[in-house]
Coordinates of C-alpha atoms and ligand atoms in Angstrom, one line a residue:
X6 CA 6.7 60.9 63.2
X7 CA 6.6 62.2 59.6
X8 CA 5.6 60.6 56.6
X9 CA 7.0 61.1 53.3
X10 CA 4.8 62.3 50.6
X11 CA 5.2 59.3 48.7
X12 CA 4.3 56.9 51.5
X13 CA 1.1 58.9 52.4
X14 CA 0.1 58.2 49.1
X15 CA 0.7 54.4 49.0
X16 CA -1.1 54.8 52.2
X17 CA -4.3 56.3 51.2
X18 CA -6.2 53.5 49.7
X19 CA -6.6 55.2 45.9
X20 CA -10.2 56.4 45.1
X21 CA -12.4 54.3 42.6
X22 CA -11.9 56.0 39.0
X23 CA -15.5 55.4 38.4
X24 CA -16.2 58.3 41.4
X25 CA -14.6 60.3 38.7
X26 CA -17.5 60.6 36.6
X27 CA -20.0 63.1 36.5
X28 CA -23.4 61.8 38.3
X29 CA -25.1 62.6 34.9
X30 CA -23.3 60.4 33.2
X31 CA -23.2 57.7 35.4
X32 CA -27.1 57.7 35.4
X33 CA -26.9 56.7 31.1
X34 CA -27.2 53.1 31.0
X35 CA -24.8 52.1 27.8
X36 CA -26.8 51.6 24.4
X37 CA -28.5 48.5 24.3
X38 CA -27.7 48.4 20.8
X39 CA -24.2 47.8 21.4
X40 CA -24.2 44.7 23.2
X41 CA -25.8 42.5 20.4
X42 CA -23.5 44.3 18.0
X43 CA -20.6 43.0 20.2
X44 CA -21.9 39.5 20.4
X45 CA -22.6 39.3 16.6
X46 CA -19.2 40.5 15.6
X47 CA -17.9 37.1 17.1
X48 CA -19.9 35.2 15.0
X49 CA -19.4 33.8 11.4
X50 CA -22.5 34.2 8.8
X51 CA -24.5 36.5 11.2
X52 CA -27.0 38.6 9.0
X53 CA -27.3 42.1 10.6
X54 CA -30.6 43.4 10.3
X55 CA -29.4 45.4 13.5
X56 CA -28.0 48.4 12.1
X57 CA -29.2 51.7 11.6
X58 CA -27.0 52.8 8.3
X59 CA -27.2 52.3 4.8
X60 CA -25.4 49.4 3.3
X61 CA -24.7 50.8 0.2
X62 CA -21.8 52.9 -0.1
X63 CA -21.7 56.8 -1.1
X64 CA -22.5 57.3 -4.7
X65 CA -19.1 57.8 -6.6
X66 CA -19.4 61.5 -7.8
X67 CA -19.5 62.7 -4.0
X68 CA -16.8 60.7 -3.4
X69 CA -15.3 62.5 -5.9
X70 CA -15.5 65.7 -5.2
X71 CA -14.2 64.5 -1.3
X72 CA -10.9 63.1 -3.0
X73 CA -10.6 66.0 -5.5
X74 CA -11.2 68.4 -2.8
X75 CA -8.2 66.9 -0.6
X76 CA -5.9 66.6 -3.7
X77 CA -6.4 70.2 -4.0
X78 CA -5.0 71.0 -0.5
X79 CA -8.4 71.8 1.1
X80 CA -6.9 70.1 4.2
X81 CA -8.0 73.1 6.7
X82 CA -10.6 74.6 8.4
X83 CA -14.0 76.0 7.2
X84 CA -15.9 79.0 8.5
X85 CA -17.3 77.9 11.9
X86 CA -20.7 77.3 10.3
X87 CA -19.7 75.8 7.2
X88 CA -18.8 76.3 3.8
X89 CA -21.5 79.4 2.5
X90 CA -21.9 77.3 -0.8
X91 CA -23.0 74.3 1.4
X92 CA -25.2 76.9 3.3
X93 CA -27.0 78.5 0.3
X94 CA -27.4 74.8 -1.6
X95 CA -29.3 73.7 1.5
X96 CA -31.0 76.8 2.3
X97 CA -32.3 76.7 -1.6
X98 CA -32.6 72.8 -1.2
X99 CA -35.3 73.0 1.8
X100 CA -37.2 76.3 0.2
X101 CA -37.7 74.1 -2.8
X102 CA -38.9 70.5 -1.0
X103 CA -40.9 72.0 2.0
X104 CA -41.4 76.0 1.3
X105 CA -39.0 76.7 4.4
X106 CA -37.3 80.1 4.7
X107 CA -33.2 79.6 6.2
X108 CA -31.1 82.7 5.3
X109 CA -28.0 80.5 4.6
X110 CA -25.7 83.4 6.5
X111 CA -27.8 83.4 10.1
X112 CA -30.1 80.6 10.2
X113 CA -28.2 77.5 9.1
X114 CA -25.3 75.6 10.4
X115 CA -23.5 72.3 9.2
X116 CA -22.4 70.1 12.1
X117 CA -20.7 66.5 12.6
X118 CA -24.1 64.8 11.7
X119 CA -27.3 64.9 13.3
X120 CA -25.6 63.8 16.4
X121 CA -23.7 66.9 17.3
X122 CA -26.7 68.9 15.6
X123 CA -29.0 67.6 18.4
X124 CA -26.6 68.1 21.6
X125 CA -26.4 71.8 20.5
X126 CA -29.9 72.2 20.3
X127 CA -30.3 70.8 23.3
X128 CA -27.1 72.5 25.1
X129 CA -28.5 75.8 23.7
X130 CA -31.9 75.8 25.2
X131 CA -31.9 74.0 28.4
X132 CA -31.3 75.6 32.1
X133 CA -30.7 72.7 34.4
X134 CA -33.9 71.0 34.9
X135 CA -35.8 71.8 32.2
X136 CA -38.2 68.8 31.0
X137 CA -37.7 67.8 27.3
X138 CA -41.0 65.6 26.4
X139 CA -39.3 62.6 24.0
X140 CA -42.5 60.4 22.2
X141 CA -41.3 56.9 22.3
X142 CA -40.6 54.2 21.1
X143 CA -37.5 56.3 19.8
X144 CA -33.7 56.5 18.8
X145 CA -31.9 55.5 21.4
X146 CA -29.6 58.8 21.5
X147 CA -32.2 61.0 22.6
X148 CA -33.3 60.9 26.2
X149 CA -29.0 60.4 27.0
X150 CA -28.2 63.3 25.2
X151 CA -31.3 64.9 26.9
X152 CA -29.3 64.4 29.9
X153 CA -26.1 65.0 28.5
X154 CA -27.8 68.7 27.5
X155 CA -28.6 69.2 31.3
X156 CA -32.3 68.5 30.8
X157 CA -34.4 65.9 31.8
X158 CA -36.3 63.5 29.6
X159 CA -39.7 62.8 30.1
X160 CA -41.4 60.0 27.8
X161 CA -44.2 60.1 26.3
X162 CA -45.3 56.2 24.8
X163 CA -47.2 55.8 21.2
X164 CA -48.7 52.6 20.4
X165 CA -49.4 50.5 17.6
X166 CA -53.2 50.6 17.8
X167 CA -52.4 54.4 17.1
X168 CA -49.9 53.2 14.7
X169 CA -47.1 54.7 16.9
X170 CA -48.5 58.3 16.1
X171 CA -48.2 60.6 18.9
X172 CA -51.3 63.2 19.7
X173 CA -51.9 66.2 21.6
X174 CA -53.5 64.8 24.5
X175 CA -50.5 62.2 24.8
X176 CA -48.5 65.4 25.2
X177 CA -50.6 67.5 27.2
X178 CA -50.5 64.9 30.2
X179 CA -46.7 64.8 30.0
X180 CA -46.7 68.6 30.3
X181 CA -45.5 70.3 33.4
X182 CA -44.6 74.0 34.2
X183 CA -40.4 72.9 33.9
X184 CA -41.3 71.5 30.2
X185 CA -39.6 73.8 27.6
X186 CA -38.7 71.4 24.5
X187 CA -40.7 68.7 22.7
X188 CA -38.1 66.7 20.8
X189 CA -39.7 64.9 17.6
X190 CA -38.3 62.4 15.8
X191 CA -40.2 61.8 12.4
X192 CA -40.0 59.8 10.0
X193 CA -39.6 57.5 13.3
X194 CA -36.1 55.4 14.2
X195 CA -37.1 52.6 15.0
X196 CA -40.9 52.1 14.2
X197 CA -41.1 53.6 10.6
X198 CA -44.0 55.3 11.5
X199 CA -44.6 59.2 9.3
X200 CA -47.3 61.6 11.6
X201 CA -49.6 62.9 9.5
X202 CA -50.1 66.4 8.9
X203 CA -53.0 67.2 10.5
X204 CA -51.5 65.6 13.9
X205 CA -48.0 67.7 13.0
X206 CA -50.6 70.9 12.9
X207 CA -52.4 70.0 16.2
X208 CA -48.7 69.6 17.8
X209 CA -47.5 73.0 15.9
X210 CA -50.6 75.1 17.4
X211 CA -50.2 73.1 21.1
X212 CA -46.8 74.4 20.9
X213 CA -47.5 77.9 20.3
X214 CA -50.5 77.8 23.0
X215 CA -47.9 76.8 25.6
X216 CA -44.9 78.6 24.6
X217 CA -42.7 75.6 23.9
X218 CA -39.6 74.8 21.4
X219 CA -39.7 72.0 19.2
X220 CA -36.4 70.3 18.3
X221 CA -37.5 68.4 14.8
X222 CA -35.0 65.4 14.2
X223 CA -35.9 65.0 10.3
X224 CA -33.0 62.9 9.2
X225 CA -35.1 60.4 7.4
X226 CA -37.2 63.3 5.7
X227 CA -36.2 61.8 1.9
X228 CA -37.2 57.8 2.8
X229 CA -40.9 58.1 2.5
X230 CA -43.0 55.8 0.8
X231 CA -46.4 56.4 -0.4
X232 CA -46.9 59.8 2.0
X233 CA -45.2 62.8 1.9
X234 CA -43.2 63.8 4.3
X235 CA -44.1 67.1 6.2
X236 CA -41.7 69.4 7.4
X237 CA -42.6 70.7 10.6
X238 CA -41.3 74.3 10.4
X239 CA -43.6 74.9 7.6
X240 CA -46.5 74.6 9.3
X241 CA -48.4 77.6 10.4
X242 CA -46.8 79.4 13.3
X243 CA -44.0 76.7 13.5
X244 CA -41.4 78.0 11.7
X245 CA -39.9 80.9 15.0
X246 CA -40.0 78.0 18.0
X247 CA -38.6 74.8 15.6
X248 CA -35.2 73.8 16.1
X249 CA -35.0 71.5 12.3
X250 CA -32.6 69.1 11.8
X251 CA -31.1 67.5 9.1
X252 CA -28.0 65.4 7.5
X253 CA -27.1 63.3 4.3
X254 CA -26.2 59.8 6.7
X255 CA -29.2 58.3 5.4
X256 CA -30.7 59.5 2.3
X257 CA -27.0 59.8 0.7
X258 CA -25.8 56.3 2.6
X259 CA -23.2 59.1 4.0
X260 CA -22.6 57.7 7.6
X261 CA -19.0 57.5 7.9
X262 CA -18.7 61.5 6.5
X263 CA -20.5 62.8 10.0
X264 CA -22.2 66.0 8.3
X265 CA -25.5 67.3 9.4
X266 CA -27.2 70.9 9.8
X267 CA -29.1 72.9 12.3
X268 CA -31.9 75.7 10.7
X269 CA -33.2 77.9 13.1
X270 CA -34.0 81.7 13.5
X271 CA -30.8 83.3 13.8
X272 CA -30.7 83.8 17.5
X273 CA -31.3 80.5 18.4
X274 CA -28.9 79.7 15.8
X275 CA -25.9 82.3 17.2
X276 CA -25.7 80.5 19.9
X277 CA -25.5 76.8 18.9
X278 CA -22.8 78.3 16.7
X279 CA -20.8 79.4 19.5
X280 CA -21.1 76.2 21.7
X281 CA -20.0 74.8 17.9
X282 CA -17.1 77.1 17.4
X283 CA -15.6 76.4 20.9
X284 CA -16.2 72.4 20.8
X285 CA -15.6 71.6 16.9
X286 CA -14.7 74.4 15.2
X287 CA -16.1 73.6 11.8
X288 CA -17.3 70.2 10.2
X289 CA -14.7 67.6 8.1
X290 CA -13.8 69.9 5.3
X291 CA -13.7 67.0 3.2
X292 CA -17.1 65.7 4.2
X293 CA -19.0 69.2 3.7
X294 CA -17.5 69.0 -0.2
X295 CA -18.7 65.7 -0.4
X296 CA -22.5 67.2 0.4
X297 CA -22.0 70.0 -1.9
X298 CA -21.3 67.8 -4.4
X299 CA -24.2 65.6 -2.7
X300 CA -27.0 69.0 -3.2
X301 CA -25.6 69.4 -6.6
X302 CA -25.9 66.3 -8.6
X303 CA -27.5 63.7 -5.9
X304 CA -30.9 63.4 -6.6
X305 CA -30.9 60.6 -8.4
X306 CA -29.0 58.7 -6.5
X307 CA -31.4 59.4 -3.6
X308 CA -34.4 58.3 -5.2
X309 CA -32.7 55.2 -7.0
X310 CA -31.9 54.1 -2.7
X311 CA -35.2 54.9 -1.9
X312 CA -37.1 52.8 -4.4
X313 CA -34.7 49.9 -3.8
X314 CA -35.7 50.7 0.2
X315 CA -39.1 50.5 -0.5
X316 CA -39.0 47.3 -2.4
X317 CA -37.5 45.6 0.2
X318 CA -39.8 47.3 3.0
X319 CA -42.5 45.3 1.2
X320 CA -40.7 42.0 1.2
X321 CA -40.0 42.1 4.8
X322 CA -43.5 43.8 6.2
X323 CA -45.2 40.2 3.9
X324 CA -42.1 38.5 5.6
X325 CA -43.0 39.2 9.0
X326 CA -46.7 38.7 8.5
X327 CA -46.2 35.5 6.9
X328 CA -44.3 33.8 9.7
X329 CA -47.8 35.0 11.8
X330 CA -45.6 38.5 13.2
X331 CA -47.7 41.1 14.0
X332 CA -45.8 43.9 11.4
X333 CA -47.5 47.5 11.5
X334 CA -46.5 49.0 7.8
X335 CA -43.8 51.3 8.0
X336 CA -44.0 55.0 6.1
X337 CA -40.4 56.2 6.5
X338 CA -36.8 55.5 7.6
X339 CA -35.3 51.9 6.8
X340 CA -37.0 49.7 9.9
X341 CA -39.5 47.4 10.2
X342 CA -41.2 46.9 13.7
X343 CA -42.8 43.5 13.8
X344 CA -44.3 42.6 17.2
X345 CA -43.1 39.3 19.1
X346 CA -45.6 38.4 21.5
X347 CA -47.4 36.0 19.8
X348 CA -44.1 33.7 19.6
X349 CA -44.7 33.7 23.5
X350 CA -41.3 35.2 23.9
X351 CA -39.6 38.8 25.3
X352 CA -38.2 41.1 22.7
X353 CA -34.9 40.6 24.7
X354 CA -35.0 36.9 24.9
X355 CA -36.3 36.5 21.2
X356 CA -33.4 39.2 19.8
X357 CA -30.9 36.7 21.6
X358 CA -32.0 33.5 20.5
X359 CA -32.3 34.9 17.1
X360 CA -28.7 35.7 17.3
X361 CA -27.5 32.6 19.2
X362 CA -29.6 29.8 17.3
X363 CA -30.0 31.3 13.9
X364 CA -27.2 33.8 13.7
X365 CA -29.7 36.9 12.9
X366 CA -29.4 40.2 14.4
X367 CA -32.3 42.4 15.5
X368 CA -32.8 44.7 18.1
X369 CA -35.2 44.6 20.9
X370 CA -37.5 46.6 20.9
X371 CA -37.7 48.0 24.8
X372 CA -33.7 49.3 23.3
X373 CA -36.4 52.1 22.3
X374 CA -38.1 53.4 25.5
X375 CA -40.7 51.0 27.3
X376 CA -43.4 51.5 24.6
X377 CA -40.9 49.0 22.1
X378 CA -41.7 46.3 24.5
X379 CA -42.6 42.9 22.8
X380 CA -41.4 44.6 19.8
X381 CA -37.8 44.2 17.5
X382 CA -36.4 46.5 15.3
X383 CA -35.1 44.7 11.9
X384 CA -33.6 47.4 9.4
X385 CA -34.0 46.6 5.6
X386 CA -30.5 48.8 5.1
X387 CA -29.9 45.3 3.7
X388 CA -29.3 43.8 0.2
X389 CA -32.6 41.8 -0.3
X390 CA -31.1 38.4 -0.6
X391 CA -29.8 38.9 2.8
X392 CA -33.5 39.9 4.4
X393 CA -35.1 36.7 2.6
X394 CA -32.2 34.5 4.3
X395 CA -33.3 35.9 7.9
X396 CA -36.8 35.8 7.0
X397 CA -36.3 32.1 6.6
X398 CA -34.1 31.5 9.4
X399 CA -36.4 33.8 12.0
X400 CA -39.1 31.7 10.3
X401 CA -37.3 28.6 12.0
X402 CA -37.1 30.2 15.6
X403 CA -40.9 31.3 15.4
X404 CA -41.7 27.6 14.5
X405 CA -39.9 26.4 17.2
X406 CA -41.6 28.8 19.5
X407 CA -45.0 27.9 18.6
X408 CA -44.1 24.0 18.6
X409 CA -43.0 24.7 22.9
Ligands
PLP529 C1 -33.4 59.4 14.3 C2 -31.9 59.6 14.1 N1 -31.4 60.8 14.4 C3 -30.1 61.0 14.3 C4 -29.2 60.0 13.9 C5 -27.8 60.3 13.9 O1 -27.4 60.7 12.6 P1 -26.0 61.3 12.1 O2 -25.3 60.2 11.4 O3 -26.4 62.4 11.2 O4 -25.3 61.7 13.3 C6 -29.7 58.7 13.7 C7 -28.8 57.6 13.3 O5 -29.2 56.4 13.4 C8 -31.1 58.5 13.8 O6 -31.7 57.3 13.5

C-alpha cells in the first residue's frame, strides 16, 4: 500500500518546535529581570526602582541634530564603522579624559550600544570552549552572551566585606589553561562598586603574565562620584590585550538610540568590524548624529545628570540604612545594593512582596550571579520624590518583617 505525501505527514506525529533551538540557547535561562518587569506593568502606582536606564529624556540639542539630520535626507547607510566625524570626536574624547590612544580610522567602531559591542568582542575572540572569567555580582547580559559568543563563562564572586572589588587571587583560582578573556564590568551594574587603581594595575600586569584579553565594559565610566574613574587601557601594558567598551545609554540618558563603540588595536578591531558589517551593517544613522552632536556640545548636560545622580545616591544609601538595610556606598553607575538579610527574608521573596504588598519594584539580587544573594538592586534612575515614596513604603515591609 502507498501513502500519499500528505498523509505521511499527518501521520508523523510533528516534532516539538522547542527541539528547534540550538542546545546553547536552550541552556540561557530568560532574564530574571524580566519577570518582575512583567508583573509590575500590570499594576497601577508601581514605583520602578527596577530599571537600569535613565529617566530623564535626551537633552534637546541631540535631539536636534537626530531630527535635523533625518529632515536632511540622511535616511541611509553609514560607513560600516561609523560616521569618521563620530570616530575622530571619540577618539579625541577618550585621549583627552583617560590619555588613551584609538586612531579613529583602525581602532574604533560605533555599534548598536554596548550590547552588540560586547557580542563582537566576544564573537571575535573565542574558539568553542574557551573560558571567559565574569566577576560577579554582574549585568545580567554577560555570562548569556558569553555563551551566545561560543565561550563558556566561569564566575568569579566579589563580596561586600571586599566592597564587591574583585582581586588577583580571586582570579588566579578561576584560571584554567582554556581561560582566554577576563570580561570586567566597572563602574559595576548592579552593585555600584568603582575598583581602584591599584587593583585595576595588579589585574592589568596578571593579564599580561598569563597572556590573557580583557574585554572592559565601561559604560558607566562618566557616573562617578567622589573617585575617578580609571580607564583600564591606560594602564601600563594594558592598552594591546584590552577590548574597551563604551556608549552614550547612560551618561547621555540615550537608551532608546542603541549607539555604542568598540576601541581596540586595529586587528582585533578588523575583525569585529567584519562580524559588524555582515550582521548590522552600520549603526542608526540618525542615532550616531545624535552622539556627534552628543561629543560636541554634551558636557554639561552630562555632569548636570550626574550631580542630580549623586544627590539622590545619598538619599537612598541614608534611606536604606535608616530602615536598618545593610547599604554598601556605591562609587559609580545608578544602583544602590542594600543587603536584605536582616529582614529575615530571600532577595527573591522580599523583591516580590515589595512588589505585591507595597507596589515597589527592585530586583533580586541572585538576578546577578550567586554572589547578589540576600541582596536587591534599587536604581536611583528615578526622580527623587519617587525614591522617598519607596523608601517609605519598603520601610513598611521591613517593619512588618521585623514585627513576624
Ligand atoms: C554594564 C552594562 N553594560 C552594557 C549595557 C548595555 O548598554 P547599551 O544600551 O549600550 O547596549 C548595560 C545596560 O544596562 C549595562 O548595565
Amino acid at each position: 500500500m502507498t501513502t500519499t505525501p500528505v498523509a505521511a505527514e499527518a501521520a508523523s506525529p510533528a516534532r516539538p518546535a522547542g527541539d528547534y533551538i540550538a542546545r546553547r540557547i536552550q541552556a540561557v535561562p530568560p532574564s530574571g529581570i524580566r519577570r518582575f518587569f512583567d508583573i509590575a506593568a500590570t499594576m497601577d502606582d508601581v514605583i520602578s526602582l527596577g530599571i537600569g536606564e535613565p529617566d530623564f529624556v535626551t537633552p534637546a540639542p541631540i535631539v536636534q541634530a537626530g531630527v535635523a539630520s533625518l529632515q536632511r535626507g540622511e535616511t541611509h547607510y553609514t560607513s560600516n564603522s561609523g560616521i569618521l566625524e563620530l570616530r575622530e570626536l571619540l577618539s579625541a574624547q577618550l585621549a583627552r579624559l583617560y590619555g588613551v590612544s584609538y586612531h579613529p580610522e583602525t581602532e574604533l567602531l560605533i555599534t548598536v550600544g554596548v550590547s552588540e559591542a560586547l557580542l563582537l568582542a566576544l564573537m571575535a575572540v573565542l574558539n568553542p570552549g574557551d573560558e571567559v572569567i565574569v566577576p560577579e555580582p554582574c549585568f545580567v547580559a554577560y555570562a548569556p552572551t558569553v555563551i551566545f559568543g561560543g565561550g563558556q563563562p566561569v564566575a568569579v564572586p566579589t563580596y561586600v566585606q571586599q566592597e564587591f572589588q574583585v582581586t588577583v587571587a580571586d582570579l588566579e583560582r578561576a584560571r584554567t589553561p582554556r581561560t582566554k578573556v577576563v570580561l570586567l564590568g566597572y563602574p559595576n551594574n548592579p552593585t555600584g562598586a568603582v575598583l581602584e587603581r591599584s587593583r585595576l594595575e595588579e589585574i592589568a600586569r596578571w593579564a599580561a603574565q598569563h597572556d590573557l584579553l580583557v574585554i572592559s565594559d565601561e559604560i558607566y565610566d562618566r557616573l562617578v562620584y567622589g573617585v575617578p574613574h580609571t580607564c583600564f587601557a591606560a594602564l601600563p601594558g594594558a592598552w594591546g590585550r584590552t577590548l574597551l567598551l563604551g556608549g552614550f545609554s547612560k551618561s547621555h540618558a540615550m537608551t532608546g538610540w542603541r549607539i555604542g563603540y568598540v576601541a581596540a588595536p586595529a586587528e582585533l578591531l578588523a575583525a569585529m568590524r567584519k562580524i559588524h558589517q555582515y550582521i548590522i551593517m552600520s549603526a542608526p544613522t540618525t542615532a550616531q548624529e545624535a552622539a556627534i552632536e552628543a561629543l560636541k556640545t554634551g558636557e554639561p548636560y552630562v555632569e548636570e545628570m550626574r550631580l542630580e545622580y549623586d544627590r539622590r545616591r545619598r538619599v537612598i544609601v541614608d534611606g536604606f540604612r535608616s530602615l536598618g538595610l545593610d547599604c554598601f556606598e556605591p562609587r559609580g553607575a545608578f544602583y544602590a545594593f542594600p543587603s536584605v538579610a536582616s529582614t529575615g527574608l530571600s532577595d527573591a521573596d522580599f523583591s516580590e512582596r515589595l512588589l505585591m504588598e507595597e507596589h515597589v519594584a527592585m530586583v533580586p539580587g541572585s538576578a546577578f550571579g550567586e554572589s547578589g544573594r540576600g541582596f536587591v538592586r534599587a536604581s536611583y534612575a528615578t526622580a527623587l520624590p519617587k525614591i522617598e515614596q519607596a523608601l517609605e513604603r519598603t520601610g513598611r515591609l521591613v517593619e512588618r518583617c521585623r514585627r513576624g
